């Protein structure tokens, strides 16, 4: 099958579903199918309408089998940036995304869609902390050591605190990478304190408000949008049970256990488990206190239950990845753990 045929197959399937879900008339659907077909025959590709782009992006979220937050798929706001020309345009669009998504702490899900293959972002998320390998171990986030090195090779120099904001790095067309420091004024962060254990503040932990994934491509109806950064809000366990706790991330459990005065000499004291719980309470408490949207894993799981019901109601098949959906803290206390899910790739979707 040639490339053109493949695009048409994917395109027509998408247009059919899209028209069905948005109750388009048979005439409108036939007309759109015909002009998509013509456009593909003439140019090898086609251009989504704004409405197709919006609904397609929402479907991609709905089909993301690793995401527990999908109940809100239909509330995704789409920023159409298929008209960017220059590096300044891209930088401005990325800064704008950070600002509107942060929304003073009341985080709103956004996706910014760039032309199919004009922009290539190197960052995994628009906001992330640098990581440096030193003689005395890693400073910062070990997950970003590679990107941090690449930024420094391009002339950037971080301060070497555990929480240096990485610059944005991206390429437009065939140009080399450009690098832009994030203005501190648009990056909201949350200092971590604990509702009862005051010593938590001595750990000097903080995290950024908004996770904005930038390294996944969005596929809608046979068109691959290589760069389409999107965000939701955090589930606390992502920060408290993974980013701060994983041994290959900030690896804080022993330090948390120490301020809690736990016996770390025997695993049977369950010091890791107790440290994890308090670390997660601290994250939830601090985000809440700062007025930044966050969800706990029990609430997120009940919202996912409603999503499952909603999808069944709509007669759509649900694709879900159990291993990704169970929270890293108390998984068996959520219904997800006890449920069997079919995991398959539905489209539109996001891909690595
Ligand atoms: N787990 C990633 C992180 O800790 C973020 C992934 C997306 N999460 C989200 N709540 N939308 O940074």
PDB file of C-alpha atoms in Angstrom, residues 78-242:
ATOM      1  CA  UNK A  78      -6.682  23.485  21.686  1.00  0.00           C
ATOM      2  CA  UNK A  79      -4.360  26.262  20.571  1.00  0.00           C
ATOM      3  CA  UNK A  80      -3.894  26.086  16.819  1.00  0.00           C
ATOM      4  CA  UNK A  81      -0.340  27.209  16.076  1.00  0.00           C
ATOM      5  CA  UNK A  82      -0.077  25.715  12.598  1.00  0.00           C
ATOM      6  CA  UNK A  83       0.806  29.211  11.390  1.00  0.00           C
ATOM      7  CA  UNK A  84       4.140  29.686  13.198  1.00  0.00           C
ATOM      8  CA  UNK A  85       7.020  30.757  10.972  1.00  0.00           C
ATOM      9  CA  UNK A  86       9.958  31.730  13.127  1.00  0.00           C
ATOM     10  CA  UNK A  87      11.767  30.659  16.262  1.00  0.00           C
ATOM     11  CA  UNK A  88      10.328  33.707  18.019  1.00  0.00           C
ATOM     12  CA  UNK A  89       6.817  32.572  17.087  1.00  0.00           C
ATOM     13  CA  UNK A  90       7.482  29.167  18.632  1.00  0.00           C
ATOM     14  CA  UNK A  91       9.049  30.587  21.783  1.00  0.00           C
ATOM     15  CA  UNK A  92       6.137  32.965  22.224  1.00  0.00           C
ATOM     16  CA  UNK A  93       3.631  30.132  21.753  1.00  0.00           C
ATOM     17  CA  UNK A  94       5.411  27.962  24.336  1.00  0.00           C
ATOM     18  CA  UNK A  95       5.581  30.794  26.888  1.00  0.00           C
ATOM     19  CA  UNK A  96       1.914  31.509  26.226  1.00  0.00           C
ATOM     20  CA  UNK A  97       1.025  27.840  26.802  1.00  0.00           C
ATOM     21  CA  UNK A  98       2.804  27.846  30.165  1.00  0.00           C
ATOM     22  CA  UNK A  99       0.893  30.966  31.223  1.00  0.00           C
ATOM     23  CA  UNK A 100      -2.615  29.988  30.176  1.00  0.00           C
ATOM     24  CA  UNK A 101      -2.196  26.426  31.431  1.00  0.00           C
ATOM     25  CA  UNK A 102      -0.939  27.631  34.824  1.00  0.00           C
ATOM     26  CA  UNK A 103      -3.811  30.109  35.064  1.00  0.00           C
ATOM     27  CA  UNK A 104      -2.675  31.409  38.448  1.00  0.00           C
ATOM     28  CA  UNK A 105      -2.737  27.894  39.917  1.00  0.00           C
ATOM     29  CA  UNK A 106      -6.167  26.831  38.667  1.00  0.00           C
ATOM     30  CA  UNK A 107      -4.581  24.637  36.019  1.00  0.00           C
ATOM     31  CA  UNK A 108      -6.380  24.191  32.698  1.00  0.00           C
ATOM     32  CA  UNK A 109      -5.612  21.396  30.220  1.00  0.00           C
ATOM     33  CA  UNK A 110      -4.192  22.828  26.987  1.00  0.00           C
ATOM     34  CA  UNK A 111      -2.516  21.524  23.870  1.00  0.00           C
ATOM     35  CA  UNK A 112      -0.582  23.723  21.455  1.00  0.00           C
ATOM     36  CA  UNK A 113      -0.439  22.219  17.983  1.00  0.00           C
ATOM     37  CA  UNK A 114       2.420  23.187  15.675  1.00  0.00           C
ATOM     38  CA  UNK A 115       2.606  22.387  11.941  1.00  0.00           C
ATOM     39  CA  UNK A 116       3.050  18.623  11.293  1.00  0.00           C
ATOM     40  CA  UNK A 117       6.838  18.693  10.944  1.00  0.00           C
ATOM     41  CA  UNK A 118       8.260  22.139  11.298  1.00  0.00           C
ATOM     42  CA  UNK A 119       9.262  22.221  14.948  1.00  0.00           C
ATOM     43  CA  UNK A 120      11.292  19.742  16.983  1.00  0.00           C
ATOM     44  CA  UNK A 121      11.464  20.236  20.773  1.00  0.00           C
ATOM     45  CA  UNK A 122      14.275  18.586  22.713  1.00  0.00           C
ATOM     46  CA  UNK A 123      12.672  19.031  26.139  1.00  0.00           C
ATOM     47  CA  UNK A 124      10.670  16.111  27.527  1.00  0.00           C
ATOM     48  CA  UNK A 125       8.453  18.618  29.364  1.00  0.00           C
ATOM     49  CA  UNK A 126       8.404  22.385  28.883  1.00  0.00           C
ATOM     50  CA  UNK A 127       9.244  22.805  32.567  1.00  0.00           C
ATOM     51  CA  UNK A 128      11.759  20.463  34.138  1.00  0.00           C
ATOM     52  CA  UNK A 129      14.780  20.656  36.434  1.00  0.00           C
ATOM     53  CA  UNK A 130      18.343  20.144  35.273  1.00  0.00           C
ATOM     54  CA  UNK A 131      20.531  17.252  36.441  1.00  0.00           C
ATOM     55  CA  UNK A 132      24.322  17.289  36.765  1.00  0.00           C
ATOM     56  CA  UNK A 133      26.720  14.437  37.317  1.00  0.00           C
ATOM     57  CA  UNK A 134      29.439  15.499  39.780  1.00  0.00           C
ATOM     58  CA  UNK A 135      32.182  13.742  41.748  1.00  0.00           C
ATOM     59  CA  UNK A 136      29.893  13.784  44.763  1.00  0.00           C
ATOM     60  CA  UNK A 137      26.905  12.336  42.938  1.00  0.00           C
ATOM     61  CA  UNK A 138      24.090  13.887  40.955  1.00  0.00           C
ATOM     62  CA  UNK A 139      22.801  17.395  41.653  1.00  0.00           C
ATOM     63  CA  UNK A 140      19.217  17.941  40.549  1.00  0.00           C
ATOM     64  CA  UNK A 141      17.074  15.544  38.542  1.00  0.00           C
ATOM     65  CA  UNK A 142      18.992  12.493  37.247  1.00  0.00           C
ATOM     66  CA  UNK A 143      16.285  12.114  34.563  1.00  0.00           C
ATOM     67  CA  UNK A 144      17.565  15.150  32.670  1.00  0.00           C
ATOM     68  CA  UNK A 145      21.332  14.566  32.756  1.00  0.00           C
ATOM     69  CA  UNK A 146      21.509  14.052  28.983  1.00  0.00           C
ATOM     70  CA  UNK A 147      19.466  17.125  28.081  1.00  0.00           C
ATOM     71  CA  UNK A 148      21.361  19.200  30.638  1.00  0.00           C
ATOM     72  CA  UNK A 149      24.650  18.160  29.009  1.00  0.00           C
ATOM     73  CA  UNK A 150      23.323  19.076  25.573  1.00  0.00           C
ATOM     74  CA  UNK A 151      22.206  22.496  26.849  1.00  0.00           C
ATOM     75  CA  UNK A 152      25.624  23.133  28.341  1.00  0.00           C
ATOM     76  CA  UNK A 153      27.257  22.047  25.097  1.00  0.00           C
ATOM     77  CA  UNK A 154      25.154  24.749  23.420  1.00  0.00           C
ATOM     78  CA  UNK A 155      26.555  27.383  25.757  1.00  0.00           C
ATOM     79  CA  UNK A 156      23.989  27.353  28.564  1.00  0.00           C
ATOM     80  CA  UNK A 157      25.304  27.151  32.115  1.00  0.00           C
ATOM     81  CA  UNK A 158      23.100  26.166  35.054  1.00  0.00           C
ATOM     82  CA  UNK A 159      23.580  27.380  38.604  1.00  0.00           C
ATOM     83  CA  UNK A 160      23.843  23.808  39.948  1.00  0.00           C
ATOM     84  CA  UNK A 161      21.086  24.063  42.505  1.00  0.00           C
ATOM     85  CA  UNK A 162      18.917  20.907  42.775  1.00  0.00           C
ATOM     86  CA  UNK A 163      16.137  22.831  41.001  1.00  0.00           C
ATOM     87  CA  UNK A 164      17.601  24.752  38.057  1.00  0.00           C
ATOM     88  CA  UNK A 165      14.979  25.342  35.385  1.00  0.00           C
ATOM     89  CA  UNK A 166      16.154  23.941  32.082  1.00  0.00           C
ATOM     90  CA  UNK A 167      15.863  26.282  29.104  1.00  0.00           C
ATOM     91  CA  UNK A 168      13.605  25.499  26.168  1.00  0.00           C
ATOM     92  CA  UNK A 169      15.569  23.922  23.317  1.00  0.00           C
ATOM     93  CA  UNK A 170      14.015  23.436  19.896  1.00  0.00           C
ATOM     94  CA  UNK A 171      14.656  23.491  16.188  1.00  0.00           C
ATOM     95  CA  UNK A 172      12.588  25.111  13.469  1.00  0.00           C
ATOM     96  CA  UNK A 173      12.813  23.766   9.903  1.00  0.00           C
ATOM     97  CA  UNK A 174      16.394  22.736   9.160  1.00  0.00           C
ATOM     98  CA  UNK A 175      17.926  25.285  11.523  1.00  0.00           C
ATOM     99  CA  UNK A 176      20.170  24.317  14.391  1.00  0.00           C
ATOM    100  CA  UNK A 177      18.796  24.265  17.954  1.00  0.00           C
ATOM    101  CA  UNK A 178      17.965  27.506  19.733  1.00  0.00           C
ATOM    102  CA  UNK A 179      17.829  27.853  23.453  1.00  0.00           C
ATOM    103  CA  UNK A 180      15.632  30.155  25.535  1.00  0.00           C
ATOM    104  CA  UNK A 181      15.703  30.583  29.298  1.00  0.00           C
ATOM    105  CA  UNK A 182      12.216  30.361  30.855  1.00  0.00           C
ATOM    106  CA  UNK A 183      11.188  33.653  32.493  1.00  0.00           C
ATOM    107  CA  UNK A 184      10.893  32.901  36.243  1.00  0.00           C
ATOM    108  CA  UNK A 185       7.729  35.007  36.275  1.00  0.00           C
ATOM    109  CA  UNK A 186       5.768  32.447  34.218  1.00  0.00           C
ATOM    110  CA  UNK A 187       6.914  29.320  36.094  1.00  0.00           C
ATOM    111  CA  UNK A 188       4.876  28.666  39.215  1.00  0.00           C
ATOM    112  CA  UNK A 189       6.509  26.415  41.793  1.00  0.00           C
ATOM    113  CA  UNK A 190       5.364  24.949  45.090  1.00  0.00           C
ATOM    114  CA  UNK A 191       7.538  24.663  48.187  1.00  0.00           C
ATOM    115  CA  UNK A 192       6.912  21.426  50.018  1.00  0.00           C
ATOM    116  CA  UNK A 193       5.905  21.552  53.666  1.00  0.00           C
ATOM    117  CA  UNK A 194       3.976  19.086  55.805  1.00  0.00           C
ATOM    118  CA  UNK A 195       0.757  19.774  57.752  1.00  0.00           C
ATOM    119  CA  UNK A 196       2.258  18.432  61.013  1.00  0.00           C
ATOM    120  CA  UNK A 197       5.917  17.503  60.567  1.00  0.00           C
ATOM    121  CA  UNK A 198       7.597  20.916  60.495  1.00  0.00           C
ATOM    122  CA  UNK A 199      11.039  19.451  59.746  1.00  0.00           C
ATOM    123  CA  UNK A 200       9.829  18.748  56.199  1.00  0.00           C
ATOM    124  CA  UNK A 201      10.721  22.282  55.210  1.00  0.00           C
ATOM    125  CA  UNK A 202      14.390  21.512  56.027  1.00  0.00           C
ATOM    126  CA  UNK A 203      14.431  19.138  53.060  1.00  0.00           C
ATOM    127  CA  UNK A 204      14.040  22.251  50.854  1.00  0.00           C
ATOM    128  CA  UNK A 205      11.951  20.440  48.306  1.00  0.00           C
ATOM    129  CA  UNK A 206       9.886  22.163  45.670  1.00  0.00           C
ATOM    130  CA  UNK A 207       8.247  21.183  42.389  1.00  0.00           C
ATOM    131  CA  UNK A 208       6.727  23.016  39.439  1.00  0.00           C
ATOM    132  CA  UNK A 209       2.981  23.422  39.115  1.00  0.00           C
ATOM    133  CA  UNK A 210       2.304  22.179  35.590  1.00  0.00           C
ATOM    134  CA  UNK A 211       3.510  19.040  33.779  1.00  0.00           C
ATOM    135  CA  UNK A 212       3.567  19.871  30.044  1.00  0.00           C
ATOM    136  CA  UNK A 213       4.581  16.842  27.986  1.00  0.00           C
ATOM    137  CA  UNK A 214       6.488  17.910  24.874  1.00  0.00           C
ATOM    138  CA  UNK A 215       8.046  14.707  23.534  1.00  0.00           C
ATOM    139  CA  UNK A 216       4.993  12.885  22.175  1.00  0.00           C
ATOM    140  CA  UNK A 217       3.600  13.226  18.702  1.00  0.00           C
ATOM    141  CA  UNK A 218      -0.085  13.651  18.111  1.00  0.00           C
ATOM    142  CA  UNK A 219      -1.619  11.522  15.372  1.00  0.00           C
ATOM    143  CA  UNK A 220      -5.010  12.463  13.953  1.00  0.00           C
ATOM    144  CA  UNK A 221      -6.498  10.877  10.837  1.00  0.00           C
ATOM    145  CA  UNK A 222      -3.153   9.895   9.314  1.00  0.00           C
ATOM    146  CA  UNK A 223      -1.489  13.258  10.035  1.00  0.00           C
ATOM    147  CA  UNK A 224       1.395  13.230  12.495  1.00  0.00           C
ATOM    148  CA  UNK A 225       1.847  16.425  14.482  1.00  0.00           C
ATOM    149  CA  UNK A 226       5.415  15.929  15.588  1.00  0.00           C
ATOM    150  CA  UNK A 227       5.253  18.717  18.151  1.00  0.00           C
ATOM    151  CA  UNK A 228       2.117  19.300  20.180  1.00  0.00           C
ATOM    152  CA  UNK A 229       2.878  19.958  23.859  1.00  0.00           C
ATOM    153  CA  UNK A 230      -0.039  19.226  26.183  1.00  0.00           C
ATOM    154  CA  UNK A 231      -0.763  19.416  29.883  1.00  0.00           C
ATOM    155  CA  UNK A 232      -3.089  18.353  32.636  1.00  0.00           C
ATOM    156  CA  UNK A 233      -2.476  18.800  36.370  1.00  0.00           C
ATOM    157  CA  UNK A 234      -0.472  16.547  38.642  1.00  0.00           C
ATOM    158  CA  UNK A 235      -1.640  13.521  40.568  1.00  0.00           C
ATOM    159  CA  UNK A 236       0.352  13.830  43.806  1.00  0.00           C
ATOM    160  CA  UNK A 237       1.905  10.356  43.589  1.00  0.00           C
ATOM    161  CA  UNK A 238       3.733  11.362  40.403  1.00  0.00           C
ATOM    162  CA  UNK A 239       5.735  13.787  42.519  1.00  0.00           C
ATOM    163  CA  UNK A 240       5.647  12.215  45.993  1.00  0.00           C
ATOM    164  CA  UNK A 241       5.933   8.535  45.105  1.00  0.00           C
ATOM    165  CA  UNK A 242       8.099   8.793  41.980  1.00  0.00           C
TER     166      UNK A 242
END
